mmCIF file with all atom_site columns, C-alpha atoms in Angstrom:
data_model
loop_
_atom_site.group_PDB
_atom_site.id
_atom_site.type_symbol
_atom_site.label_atom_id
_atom_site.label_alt_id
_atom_site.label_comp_id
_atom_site.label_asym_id
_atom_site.label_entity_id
_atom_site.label_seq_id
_atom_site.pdbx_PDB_ins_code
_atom_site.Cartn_x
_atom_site.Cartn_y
_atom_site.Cartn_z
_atom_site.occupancy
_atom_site.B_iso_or_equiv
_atom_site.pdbx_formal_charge
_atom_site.auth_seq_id
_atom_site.auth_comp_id
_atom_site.auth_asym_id
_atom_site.auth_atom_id
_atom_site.pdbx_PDB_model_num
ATOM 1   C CA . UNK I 1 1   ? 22.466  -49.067 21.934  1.00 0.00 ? 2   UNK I CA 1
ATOM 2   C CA . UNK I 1 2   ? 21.824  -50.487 18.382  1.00 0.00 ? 3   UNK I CA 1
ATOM 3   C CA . UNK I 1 3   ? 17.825  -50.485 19.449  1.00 0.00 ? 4   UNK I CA 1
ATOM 4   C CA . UNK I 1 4   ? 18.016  -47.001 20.417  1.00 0.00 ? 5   UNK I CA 1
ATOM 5   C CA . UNK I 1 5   ? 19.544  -46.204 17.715  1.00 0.00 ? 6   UNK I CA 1
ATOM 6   C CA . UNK I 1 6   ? 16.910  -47.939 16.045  1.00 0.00 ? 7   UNK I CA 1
ATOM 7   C CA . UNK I 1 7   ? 13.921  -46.555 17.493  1.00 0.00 ? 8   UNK I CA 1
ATOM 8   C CA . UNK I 1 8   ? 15.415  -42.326 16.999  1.00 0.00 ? 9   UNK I CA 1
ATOM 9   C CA . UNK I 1 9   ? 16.362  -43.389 13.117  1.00 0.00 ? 10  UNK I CA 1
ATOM 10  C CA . UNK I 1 10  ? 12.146  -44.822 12.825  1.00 0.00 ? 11  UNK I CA 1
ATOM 11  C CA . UNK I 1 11  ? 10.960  -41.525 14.787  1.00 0.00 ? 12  UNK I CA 1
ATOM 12  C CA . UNK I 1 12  ? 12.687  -39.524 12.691  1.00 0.00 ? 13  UNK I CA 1
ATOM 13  C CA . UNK I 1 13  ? 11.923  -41.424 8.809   1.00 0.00 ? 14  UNK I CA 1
ATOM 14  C CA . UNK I 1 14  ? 7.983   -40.230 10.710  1.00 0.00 ? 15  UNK I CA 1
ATOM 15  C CA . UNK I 1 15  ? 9.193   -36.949 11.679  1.00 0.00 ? 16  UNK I CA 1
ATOM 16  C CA . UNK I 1 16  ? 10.328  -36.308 8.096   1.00 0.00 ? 17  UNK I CA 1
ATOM 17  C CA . UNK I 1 17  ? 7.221   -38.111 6.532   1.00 0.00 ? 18  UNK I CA 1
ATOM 18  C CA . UNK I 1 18  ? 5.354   -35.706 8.458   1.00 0.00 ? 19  UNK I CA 1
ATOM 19  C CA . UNK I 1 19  ? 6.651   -32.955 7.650   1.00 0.00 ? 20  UNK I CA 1
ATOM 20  C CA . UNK I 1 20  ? 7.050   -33.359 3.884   1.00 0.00 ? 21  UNK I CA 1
ATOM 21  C CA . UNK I 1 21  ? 2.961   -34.009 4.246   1.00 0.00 ? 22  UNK I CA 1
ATOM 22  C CA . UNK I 1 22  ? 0.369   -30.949 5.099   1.00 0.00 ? 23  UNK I CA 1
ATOM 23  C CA . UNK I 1 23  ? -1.478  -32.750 8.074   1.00 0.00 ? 24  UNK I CA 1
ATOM 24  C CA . UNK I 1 24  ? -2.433  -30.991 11.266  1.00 0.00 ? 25  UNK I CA 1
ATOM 25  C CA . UNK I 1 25  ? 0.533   -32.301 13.059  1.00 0.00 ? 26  UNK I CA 1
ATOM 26  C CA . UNK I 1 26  ? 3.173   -30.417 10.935  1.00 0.00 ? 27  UNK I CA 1
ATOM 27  C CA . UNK I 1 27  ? 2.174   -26.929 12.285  1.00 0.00 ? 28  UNK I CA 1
ATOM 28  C CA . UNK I 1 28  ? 2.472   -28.493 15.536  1.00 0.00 ? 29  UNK I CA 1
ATOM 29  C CA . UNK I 1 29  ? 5.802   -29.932 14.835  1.00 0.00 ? 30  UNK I CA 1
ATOM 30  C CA . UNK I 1 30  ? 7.226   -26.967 13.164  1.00 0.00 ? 31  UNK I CA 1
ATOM 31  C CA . UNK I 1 31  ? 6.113   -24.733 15.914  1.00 0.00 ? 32  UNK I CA 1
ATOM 32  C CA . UNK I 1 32  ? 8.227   -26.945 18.395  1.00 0.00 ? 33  UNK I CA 1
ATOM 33  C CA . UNK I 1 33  ? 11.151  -26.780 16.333  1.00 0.00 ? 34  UNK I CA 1
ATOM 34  C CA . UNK I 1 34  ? 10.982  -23.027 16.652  1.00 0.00 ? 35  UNK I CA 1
ATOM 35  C CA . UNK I 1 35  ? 11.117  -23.452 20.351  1.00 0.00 ? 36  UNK I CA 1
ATOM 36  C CA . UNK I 1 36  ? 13.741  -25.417 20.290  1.00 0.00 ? 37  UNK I CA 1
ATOM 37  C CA . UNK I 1 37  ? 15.728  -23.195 18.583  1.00 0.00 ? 38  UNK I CA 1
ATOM 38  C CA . UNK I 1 38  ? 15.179  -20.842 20.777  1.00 0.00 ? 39  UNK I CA 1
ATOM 39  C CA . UNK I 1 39  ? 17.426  -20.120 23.674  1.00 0.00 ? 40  UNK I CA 1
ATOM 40  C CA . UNK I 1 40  ? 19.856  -22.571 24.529  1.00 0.00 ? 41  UNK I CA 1
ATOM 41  C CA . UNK I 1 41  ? 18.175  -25.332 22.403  1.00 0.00 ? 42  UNK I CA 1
ATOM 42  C CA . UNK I 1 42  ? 20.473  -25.061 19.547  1.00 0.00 ? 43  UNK I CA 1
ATOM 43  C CA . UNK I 1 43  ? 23.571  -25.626 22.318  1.00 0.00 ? 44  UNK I CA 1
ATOM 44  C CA . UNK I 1 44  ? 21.814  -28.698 23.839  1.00 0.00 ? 45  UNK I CA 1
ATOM 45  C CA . UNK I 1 45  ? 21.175  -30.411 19.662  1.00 0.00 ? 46  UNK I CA 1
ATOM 46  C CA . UNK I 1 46  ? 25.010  -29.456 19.151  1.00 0.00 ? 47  UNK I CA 1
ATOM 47  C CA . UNK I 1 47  ? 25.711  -31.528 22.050  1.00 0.00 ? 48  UNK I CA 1
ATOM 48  C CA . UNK I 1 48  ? 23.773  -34.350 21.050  1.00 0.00 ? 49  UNK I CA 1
ATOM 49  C CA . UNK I 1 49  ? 25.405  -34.516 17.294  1.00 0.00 ? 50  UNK I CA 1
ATOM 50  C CA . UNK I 1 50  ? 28.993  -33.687 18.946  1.00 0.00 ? 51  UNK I CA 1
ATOM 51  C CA . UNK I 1 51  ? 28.093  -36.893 21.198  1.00 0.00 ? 52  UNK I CA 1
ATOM 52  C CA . UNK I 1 52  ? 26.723  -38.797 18.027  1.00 0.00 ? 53  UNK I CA 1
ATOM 53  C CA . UNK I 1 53  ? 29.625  -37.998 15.821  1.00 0.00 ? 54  UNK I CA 1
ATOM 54  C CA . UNK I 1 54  ? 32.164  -38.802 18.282  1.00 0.00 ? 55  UNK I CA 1
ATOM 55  C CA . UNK I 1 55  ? 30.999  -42.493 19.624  1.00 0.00 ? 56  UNK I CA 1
ATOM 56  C CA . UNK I 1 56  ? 30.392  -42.649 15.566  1.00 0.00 ? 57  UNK I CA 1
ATOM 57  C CA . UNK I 1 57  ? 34.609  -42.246 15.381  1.00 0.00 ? 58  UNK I CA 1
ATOM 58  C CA . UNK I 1 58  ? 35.004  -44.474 18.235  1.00 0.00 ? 59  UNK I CA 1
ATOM 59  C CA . UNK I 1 59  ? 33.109  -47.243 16.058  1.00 0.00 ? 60  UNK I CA 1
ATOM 60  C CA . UNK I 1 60  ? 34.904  -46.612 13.379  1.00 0.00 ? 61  UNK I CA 1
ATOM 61  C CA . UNK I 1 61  ? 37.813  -46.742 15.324  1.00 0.00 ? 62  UNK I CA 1
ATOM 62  C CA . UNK I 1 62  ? 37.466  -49.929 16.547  1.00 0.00 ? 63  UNK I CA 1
ATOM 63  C CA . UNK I 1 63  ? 36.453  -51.542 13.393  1.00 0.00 ? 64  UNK I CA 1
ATOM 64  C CA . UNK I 1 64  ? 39.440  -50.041 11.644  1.00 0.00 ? 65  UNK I CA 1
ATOM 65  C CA . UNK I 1 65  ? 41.718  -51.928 14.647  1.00 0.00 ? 66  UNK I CA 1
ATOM 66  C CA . UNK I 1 66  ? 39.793  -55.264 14.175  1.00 0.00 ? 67  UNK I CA 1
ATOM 67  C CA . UNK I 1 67  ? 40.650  -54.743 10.170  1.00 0.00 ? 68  UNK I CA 1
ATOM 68  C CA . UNK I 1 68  ? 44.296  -53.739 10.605  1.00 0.00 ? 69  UNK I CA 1
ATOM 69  C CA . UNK I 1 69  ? 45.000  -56.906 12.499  1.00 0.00 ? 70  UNK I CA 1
ATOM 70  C CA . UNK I 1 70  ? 42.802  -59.123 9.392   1.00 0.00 ? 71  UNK I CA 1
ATOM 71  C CA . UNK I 1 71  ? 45.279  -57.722 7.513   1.00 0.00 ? 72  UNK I CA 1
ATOM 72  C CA . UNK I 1 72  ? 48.588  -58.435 9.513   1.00 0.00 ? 73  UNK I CA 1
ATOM 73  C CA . UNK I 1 73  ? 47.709  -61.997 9.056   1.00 0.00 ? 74  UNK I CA 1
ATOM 74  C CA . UNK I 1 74  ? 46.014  -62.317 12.330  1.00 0.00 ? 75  UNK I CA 1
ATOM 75  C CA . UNK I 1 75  ? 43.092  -65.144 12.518  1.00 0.00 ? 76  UNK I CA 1
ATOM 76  C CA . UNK I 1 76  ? 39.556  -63.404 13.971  1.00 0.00 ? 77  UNK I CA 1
ATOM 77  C CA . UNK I 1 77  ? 38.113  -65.431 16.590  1.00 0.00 ? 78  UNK I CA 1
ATOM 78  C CA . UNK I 1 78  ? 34.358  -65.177 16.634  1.00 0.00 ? 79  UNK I CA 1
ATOM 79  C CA . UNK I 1 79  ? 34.141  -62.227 19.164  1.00 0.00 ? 80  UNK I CA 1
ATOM 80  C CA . UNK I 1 80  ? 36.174  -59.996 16.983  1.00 0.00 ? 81  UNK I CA 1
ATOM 81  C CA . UNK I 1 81  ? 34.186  -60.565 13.917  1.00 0.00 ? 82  UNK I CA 1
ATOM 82  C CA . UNK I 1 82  ? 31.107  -60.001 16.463  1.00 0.00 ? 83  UNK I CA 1
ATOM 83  C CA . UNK I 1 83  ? 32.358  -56.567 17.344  1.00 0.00 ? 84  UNK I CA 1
ATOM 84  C CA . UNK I 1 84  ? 33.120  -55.834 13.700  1.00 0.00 ? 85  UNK I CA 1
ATOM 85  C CA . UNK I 1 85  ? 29.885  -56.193 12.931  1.00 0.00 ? 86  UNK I CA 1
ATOM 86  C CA . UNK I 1 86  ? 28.608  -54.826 15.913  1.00 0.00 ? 87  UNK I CA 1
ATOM 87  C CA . UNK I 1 87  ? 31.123  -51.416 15.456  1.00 0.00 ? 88  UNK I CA 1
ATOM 88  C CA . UNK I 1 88  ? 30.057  -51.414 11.629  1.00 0.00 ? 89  UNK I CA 1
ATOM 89  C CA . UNK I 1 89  ? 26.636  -51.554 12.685  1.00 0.00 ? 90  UNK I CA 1
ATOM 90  C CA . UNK I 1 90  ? 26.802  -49.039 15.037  1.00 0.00 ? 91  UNK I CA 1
ATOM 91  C CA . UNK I 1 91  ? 28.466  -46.668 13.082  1.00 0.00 ? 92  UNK I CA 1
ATOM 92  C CA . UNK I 1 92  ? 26.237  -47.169 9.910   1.00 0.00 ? 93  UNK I CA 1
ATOM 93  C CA . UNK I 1 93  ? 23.228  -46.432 11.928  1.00 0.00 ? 94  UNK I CA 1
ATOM 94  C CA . UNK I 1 94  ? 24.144  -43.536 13.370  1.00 0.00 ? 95  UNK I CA 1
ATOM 95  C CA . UNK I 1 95  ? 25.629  -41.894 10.376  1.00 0.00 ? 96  UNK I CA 1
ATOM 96  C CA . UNK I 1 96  ? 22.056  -42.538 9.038   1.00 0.00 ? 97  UNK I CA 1
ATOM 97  C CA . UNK I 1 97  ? 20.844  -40.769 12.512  1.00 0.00 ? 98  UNK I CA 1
ATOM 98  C CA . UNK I 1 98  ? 23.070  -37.598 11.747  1.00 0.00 ? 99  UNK I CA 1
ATOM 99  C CA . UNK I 1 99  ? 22.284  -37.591 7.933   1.00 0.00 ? 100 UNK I CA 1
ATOM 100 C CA . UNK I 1 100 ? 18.208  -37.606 9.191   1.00 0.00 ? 101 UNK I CA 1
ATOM 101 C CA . UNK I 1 101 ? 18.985  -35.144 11.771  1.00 0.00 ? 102 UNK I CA 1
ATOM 102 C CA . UNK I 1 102 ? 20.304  -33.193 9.081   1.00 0.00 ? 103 UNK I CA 1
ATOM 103 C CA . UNK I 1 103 ? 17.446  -33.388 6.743   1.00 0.00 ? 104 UNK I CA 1
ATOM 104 C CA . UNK I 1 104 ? 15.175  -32.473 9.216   1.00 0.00 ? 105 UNK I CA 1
ATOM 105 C CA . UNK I 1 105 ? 16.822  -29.076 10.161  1.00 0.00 ? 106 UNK I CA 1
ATOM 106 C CA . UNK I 1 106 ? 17.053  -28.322 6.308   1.00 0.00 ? 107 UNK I CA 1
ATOM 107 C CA . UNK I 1 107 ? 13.082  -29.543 5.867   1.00 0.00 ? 108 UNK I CA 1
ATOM 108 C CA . UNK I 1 108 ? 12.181  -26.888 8.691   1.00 0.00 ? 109 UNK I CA 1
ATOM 109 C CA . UNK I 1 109 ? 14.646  -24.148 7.701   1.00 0.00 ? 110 UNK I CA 1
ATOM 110 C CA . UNK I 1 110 ? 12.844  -23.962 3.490   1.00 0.00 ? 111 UNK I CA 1
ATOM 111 C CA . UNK I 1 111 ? 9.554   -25.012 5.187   1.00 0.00 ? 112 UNK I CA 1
ATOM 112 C CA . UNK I 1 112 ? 10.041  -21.354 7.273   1.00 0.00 ? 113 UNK I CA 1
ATOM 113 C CA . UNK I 1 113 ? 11.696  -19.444 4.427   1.00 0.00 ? 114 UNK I CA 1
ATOM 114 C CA . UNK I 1 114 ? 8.629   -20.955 2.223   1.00 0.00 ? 115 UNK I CA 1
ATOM 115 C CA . UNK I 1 115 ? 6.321   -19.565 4.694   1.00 0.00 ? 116 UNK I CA 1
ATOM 116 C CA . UNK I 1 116 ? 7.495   -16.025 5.013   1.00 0.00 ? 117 UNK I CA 1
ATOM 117 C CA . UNK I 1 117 ? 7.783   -16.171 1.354   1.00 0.00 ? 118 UNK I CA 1
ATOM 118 C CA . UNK I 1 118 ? 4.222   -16.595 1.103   1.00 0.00 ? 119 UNK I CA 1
ATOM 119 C CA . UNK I 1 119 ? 3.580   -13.648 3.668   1.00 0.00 ? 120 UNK I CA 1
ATOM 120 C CA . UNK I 1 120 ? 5.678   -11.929 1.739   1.00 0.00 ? 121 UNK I CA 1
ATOM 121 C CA . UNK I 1 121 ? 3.968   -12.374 -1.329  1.00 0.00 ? 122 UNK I CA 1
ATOM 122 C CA . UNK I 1 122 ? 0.510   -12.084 0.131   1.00 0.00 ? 123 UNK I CA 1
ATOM 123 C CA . UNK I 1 123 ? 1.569   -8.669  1.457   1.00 0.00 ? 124 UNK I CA 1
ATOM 124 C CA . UNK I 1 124 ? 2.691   -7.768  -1.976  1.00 0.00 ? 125 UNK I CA 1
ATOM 125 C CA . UNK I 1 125 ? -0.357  -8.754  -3.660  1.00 0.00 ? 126 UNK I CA 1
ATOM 126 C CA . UNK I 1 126 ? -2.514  -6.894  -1.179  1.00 0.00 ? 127 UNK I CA 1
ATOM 127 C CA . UNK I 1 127 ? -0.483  -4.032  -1.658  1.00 0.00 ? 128 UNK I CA 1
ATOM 128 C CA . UNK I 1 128 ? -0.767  -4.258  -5.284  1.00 0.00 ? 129 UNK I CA 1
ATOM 129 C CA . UNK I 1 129 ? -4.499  -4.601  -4.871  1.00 0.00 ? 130 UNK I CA 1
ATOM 130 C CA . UNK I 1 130 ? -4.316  -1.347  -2.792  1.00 0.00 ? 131 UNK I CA 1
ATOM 131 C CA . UNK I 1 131 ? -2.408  -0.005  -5.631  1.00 0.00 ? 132 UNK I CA 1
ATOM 132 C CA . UNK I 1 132 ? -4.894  -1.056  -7.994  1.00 0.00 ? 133 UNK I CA 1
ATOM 133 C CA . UNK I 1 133 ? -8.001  0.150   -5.926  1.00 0.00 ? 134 UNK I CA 1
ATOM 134 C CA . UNK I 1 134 ? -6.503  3.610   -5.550  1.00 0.00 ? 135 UNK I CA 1
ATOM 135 C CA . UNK I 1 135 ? -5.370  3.984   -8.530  1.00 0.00 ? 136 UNK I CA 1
ATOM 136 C CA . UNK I 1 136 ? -8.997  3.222   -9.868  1.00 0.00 ? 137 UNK I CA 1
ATOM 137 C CA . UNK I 1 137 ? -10.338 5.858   -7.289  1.00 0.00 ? 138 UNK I CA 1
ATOM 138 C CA . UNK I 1 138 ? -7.896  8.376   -8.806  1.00 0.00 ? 139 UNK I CA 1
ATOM 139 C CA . UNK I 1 139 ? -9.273  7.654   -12.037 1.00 0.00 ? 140 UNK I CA 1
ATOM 140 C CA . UNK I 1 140 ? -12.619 8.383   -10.892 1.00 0.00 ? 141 UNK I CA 1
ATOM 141 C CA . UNK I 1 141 ? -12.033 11.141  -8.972  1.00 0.00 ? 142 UNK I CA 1
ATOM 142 C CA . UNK I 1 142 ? -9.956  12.705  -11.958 1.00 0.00 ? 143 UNK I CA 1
ATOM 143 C CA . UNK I 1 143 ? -13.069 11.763  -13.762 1.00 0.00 ? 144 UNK I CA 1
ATOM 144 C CA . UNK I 1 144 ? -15.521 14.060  -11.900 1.00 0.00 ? 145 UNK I CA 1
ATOM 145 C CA . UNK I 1 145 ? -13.088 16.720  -11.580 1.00 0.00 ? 146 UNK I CA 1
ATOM 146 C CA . UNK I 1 146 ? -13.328 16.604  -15.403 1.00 0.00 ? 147 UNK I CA 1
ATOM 147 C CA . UNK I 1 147 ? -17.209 16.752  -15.233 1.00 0.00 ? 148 UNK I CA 1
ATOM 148 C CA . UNK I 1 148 ? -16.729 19.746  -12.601 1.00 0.00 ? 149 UNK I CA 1
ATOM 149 C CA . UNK I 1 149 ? -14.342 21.658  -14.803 1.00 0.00 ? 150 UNK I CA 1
ATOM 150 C CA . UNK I 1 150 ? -16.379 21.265  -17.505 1.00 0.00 ? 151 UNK I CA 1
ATOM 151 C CA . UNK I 1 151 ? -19.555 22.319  -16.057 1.00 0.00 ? 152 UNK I CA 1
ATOM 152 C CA . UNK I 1 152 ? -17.327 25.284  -14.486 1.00 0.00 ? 153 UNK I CA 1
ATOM 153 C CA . UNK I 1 153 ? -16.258 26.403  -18.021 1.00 0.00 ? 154 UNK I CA 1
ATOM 154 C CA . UNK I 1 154 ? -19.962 25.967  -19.063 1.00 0.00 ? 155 UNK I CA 1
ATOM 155 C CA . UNK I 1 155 ? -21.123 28.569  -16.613 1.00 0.00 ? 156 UNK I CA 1
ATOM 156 C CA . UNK I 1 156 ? -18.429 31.330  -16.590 1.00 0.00 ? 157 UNK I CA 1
ATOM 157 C CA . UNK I 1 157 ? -19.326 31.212  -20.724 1.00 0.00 ? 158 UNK I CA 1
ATOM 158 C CA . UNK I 1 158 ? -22.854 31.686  -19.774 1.00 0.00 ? 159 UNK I CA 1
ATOM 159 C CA . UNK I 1 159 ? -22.145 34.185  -17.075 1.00 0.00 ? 160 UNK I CA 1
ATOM 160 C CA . UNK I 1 160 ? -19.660 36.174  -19.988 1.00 0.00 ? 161 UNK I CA 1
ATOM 161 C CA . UNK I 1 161 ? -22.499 35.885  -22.074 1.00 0.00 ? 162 UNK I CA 1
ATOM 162 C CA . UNK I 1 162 ? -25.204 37.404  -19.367 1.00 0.00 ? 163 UNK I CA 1
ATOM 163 C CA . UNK I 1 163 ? -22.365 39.537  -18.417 1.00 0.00 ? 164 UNK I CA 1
ATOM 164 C CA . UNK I 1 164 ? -21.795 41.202  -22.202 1.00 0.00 ? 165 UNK I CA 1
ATOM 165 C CA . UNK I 1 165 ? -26.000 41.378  -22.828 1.00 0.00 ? 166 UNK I CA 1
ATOM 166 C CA . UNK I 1 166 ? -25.825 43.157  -19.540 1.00 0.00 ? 167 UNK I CA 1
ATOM 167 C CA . UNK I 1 167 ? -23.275 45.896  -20.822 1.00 0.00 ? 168 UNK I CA 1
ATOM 168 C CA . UNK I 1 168 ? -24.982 46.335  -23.609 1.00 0.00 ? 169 UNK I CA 1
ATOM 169 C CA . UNK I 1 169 ? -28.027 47.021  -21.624 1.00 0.00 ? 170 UNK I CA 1
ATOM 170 C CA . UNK I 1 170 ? -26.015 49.448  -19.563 1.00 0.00 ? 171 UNK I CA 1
ATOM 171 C CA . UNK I 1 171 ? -24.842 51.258  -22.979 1.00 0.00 ? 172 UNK I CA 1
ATOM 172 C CA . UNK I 1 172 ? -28.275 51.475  -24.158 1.00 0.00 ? 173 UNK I CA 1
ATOM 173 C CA . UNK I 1 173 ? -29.846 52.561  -20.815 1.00 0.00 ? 174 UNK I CA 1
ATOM 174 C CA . UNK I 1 174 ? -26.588 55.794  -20.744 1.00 0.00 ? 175 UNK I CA 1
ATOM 175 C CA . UNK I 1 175 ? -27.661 56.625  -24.240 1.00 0.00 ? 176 UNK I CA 1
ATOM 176 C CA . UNK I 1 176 ? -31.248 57.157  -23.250 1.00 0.00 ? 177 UNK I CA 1
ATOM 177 C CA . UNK I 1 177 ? -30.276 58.398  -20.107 1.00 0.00 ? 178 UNK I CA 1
ATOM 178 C CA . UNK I 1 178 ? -27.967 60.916  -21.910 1.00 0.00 ? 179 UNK I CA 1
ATOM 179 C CA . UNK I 1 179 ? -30.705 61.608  -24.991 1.00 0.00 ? 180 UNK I CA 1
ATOM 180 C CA . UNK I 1 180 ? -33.084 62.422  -21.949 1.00 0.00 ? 181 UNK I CA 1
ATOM 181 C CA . UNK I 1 181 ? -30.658 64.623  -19.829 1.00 0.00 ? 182 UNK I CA 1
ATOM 182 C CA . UNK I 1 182 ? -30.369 66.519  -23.540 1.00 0.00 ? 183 UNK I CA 1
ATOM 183 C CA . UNK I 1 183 ? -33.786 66.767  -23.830 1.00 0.00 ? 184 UNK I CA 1
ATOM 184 C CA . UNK I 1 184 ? -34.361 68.026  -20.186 1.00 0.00 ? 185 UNK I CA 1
ATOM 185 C CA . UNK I 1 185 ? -31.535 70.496  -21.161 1.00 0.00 ? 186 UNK I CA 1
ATOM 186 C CA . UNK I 1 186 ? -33.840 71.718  -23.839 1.00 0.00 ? 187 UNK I CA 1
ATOM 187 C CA . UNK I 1 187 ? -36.969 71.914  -21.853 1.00 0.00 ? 188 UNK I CA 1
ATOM 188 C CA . UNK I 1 188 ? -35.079 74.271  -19.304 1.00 0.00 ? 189 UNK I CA 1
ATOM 189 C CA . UNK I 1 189 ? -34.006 76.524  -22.093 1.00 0.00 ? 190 UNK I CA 1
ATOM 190 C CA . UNK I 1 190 ? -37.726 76.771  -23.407 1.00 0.00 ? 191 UNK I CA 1
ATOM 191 C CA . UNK I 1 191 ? -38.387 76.919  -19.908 1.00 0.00 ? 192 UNK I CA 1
ATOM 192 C CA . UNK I 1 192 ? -36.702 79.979  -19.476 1.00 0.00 ? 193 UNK I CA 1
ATOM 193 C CA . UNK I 1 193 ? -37.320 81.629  -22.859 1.00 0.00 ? 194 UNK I CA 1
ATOM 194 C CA . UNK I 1 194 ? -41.087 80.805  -21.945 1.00 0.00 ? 195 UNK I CA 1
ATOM 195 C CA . UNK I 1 195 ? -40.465 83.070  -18.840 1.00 0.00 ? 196 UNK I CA 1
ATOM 196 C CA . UNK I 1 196 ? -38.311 85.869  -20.061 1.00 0.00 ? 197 UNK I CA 1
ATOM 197 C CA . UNK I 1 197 ? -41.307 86.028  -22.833 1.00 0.00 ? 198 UNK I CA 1
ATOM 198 C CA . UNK I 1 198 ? -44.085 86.271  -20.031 1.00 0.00 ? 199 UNK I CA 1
ATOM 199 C CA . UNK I 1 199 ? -41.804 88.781  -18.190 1.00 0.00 ? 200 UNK I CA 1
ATOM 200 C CA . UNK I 1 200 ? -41.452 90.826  -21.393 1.00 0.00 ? 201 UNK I CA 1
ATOM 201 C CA . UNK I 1 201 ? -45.150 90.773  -22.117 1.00 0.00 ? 202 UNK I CA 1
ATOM 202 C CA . UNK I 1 202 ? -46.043 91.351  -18.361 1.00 0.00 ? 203 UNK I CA 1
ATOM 203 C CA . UNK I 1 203 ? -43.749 94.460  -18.766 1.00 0.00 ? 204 UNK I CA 1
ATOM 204 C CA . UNK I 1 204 ? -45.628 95.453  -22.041 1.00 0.00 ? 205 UNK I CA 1
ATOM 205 C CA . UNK I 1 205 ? -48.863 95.576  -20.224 1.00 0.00 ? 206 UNK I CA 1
ATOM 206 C CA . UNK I 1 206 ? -47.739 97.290  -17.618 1.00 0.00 ? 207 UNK I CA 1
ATOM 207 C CA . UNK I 1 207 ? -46.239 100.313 -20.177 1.00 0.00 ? 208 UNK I CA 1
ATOM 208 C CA . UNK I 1 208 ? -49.587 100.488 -22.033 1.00 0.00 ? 209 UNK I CA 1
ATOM 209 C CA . UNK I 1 209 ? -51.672 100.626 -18.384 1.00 0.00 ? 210 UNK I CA 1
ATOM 210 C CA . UNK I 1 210 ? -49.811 103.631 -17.624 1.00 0.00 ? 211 UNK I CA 1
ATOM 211 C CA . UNK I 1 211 ? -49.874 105.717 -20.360 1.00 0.00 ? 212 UNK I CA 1
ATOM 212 C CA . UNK I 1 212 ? -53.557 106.956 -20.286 1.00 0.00 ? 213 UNK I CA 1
ATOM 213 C CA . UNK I 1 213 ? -53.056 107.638 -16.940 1.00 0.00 ? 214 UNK I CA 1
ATOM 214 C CA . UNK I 1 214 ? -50.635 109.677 -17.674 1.00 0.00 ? 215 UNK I CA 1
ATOM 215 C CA . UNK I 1 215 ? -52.443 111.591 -20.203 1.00 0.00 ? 216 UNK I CA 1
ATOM 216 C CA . UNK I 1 216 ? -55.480 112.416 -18.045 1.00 0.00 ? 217 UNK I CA 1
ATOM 217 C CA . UNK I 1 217 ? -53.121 114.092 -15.533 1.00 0.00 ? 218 UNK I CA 1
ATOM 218 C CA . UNK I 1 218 ? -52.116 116.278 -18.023 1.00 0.00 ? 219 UNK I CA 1
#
């Protein structure tokens, strides 16, 4: 019993050494923990530390019995001080083997909640970098659509500008067009004094071909 007890108190002291350590073996280790409490391992490792704690209070028991009767005046023979020591023993070791036990679930419980941490703030910091990278996008793309809007602006002012010589060009070109519509006007009108003038005359000749006709007939 007591070298038993020995040998789990020694594999645990490495168990703890190794996981306190970052060696290849750790990940191993802490990925068999996980297993274990996983299913009905947690049920089987409360059996074992229910066992443990209760042969721990039979020790403890027994040395209490051998003390009690010390005390009543009683004189130990050898094989009651032997199983004192042997029941102190016993019980001293395996309180060590509980308080291990203990401080190897607690070393593997932080060593997890340390490693999700870490996840957790990797994820963060990529998202932040995501954050970062779009928001430096946006400020480039905001960027250009400056440049466009300003290169916009620039051409509606030169097409107003084209636009307004362009109406003035149509003013100008009505004015002539008007100034030559008057003009045609006035050519029309001389055009048709012109012919009421060549009528009149044609009529004029014809009057003074006829009258010495006339007077030779008579």
């Amino acid at each position: 019993m007591i070298h038993l007890l020995y040998s789990v108190i020694f594999s645990e002291m490495a168990l703890i050494l190794l996981l306190l350590f970052k060696t290849p073996l750790r990940k191993l280790i802490i990925l068999t923990f996980d297993r274990i409490k996983r299913g009905r391992g947690p049920v089987v490792v409360k059996t074992i530390g229910t066992t443990l704690f209760v042969v721990l209070l039979s020790s403890v028991y027994g040395l209490v019995n051998i003390r009690r009767r010390s005390e009543d005046g009683a004189v130990l023979n050898p094989t009651d001080q032997v199983l004192a020591s042997k029941h102190l023993l016993e019980a001293s070791l395996m309180g060590f083997v509980l308080f291990l036990s203990l401080m190897i679930d607690r070393l593997h419980h932080y060593i997890r909640e340390l490693r999700l941490l870490r996840k957790t703030m990797e994820s963060a910091k990529k998202q932040n970098r995501g954050f970062e990278d779009g928001k430096t996008k946006s400020g480039e793309e905001v960027k250009a659509l400056g440049e466009e809007i300003a290169a916009l602006k620039a051409k509606i002012k030169t097409v107003e500008s084209e636009s307004e010589g362009k109406g003035k060009e149509l003013k100008e070109a009505k004015g002539e067009t008007e100034a030559l519509r008057k003009q045609a006007d006035g050519f029309l009108l001389e055009y048709d004094r012109l012919l009421e003038d060549n009528q009149n005359l044609r009529n004029q000749l014809e009057s003074i071909g006829h009258s010495p006709e006339g007077k030779k007939g008579m």
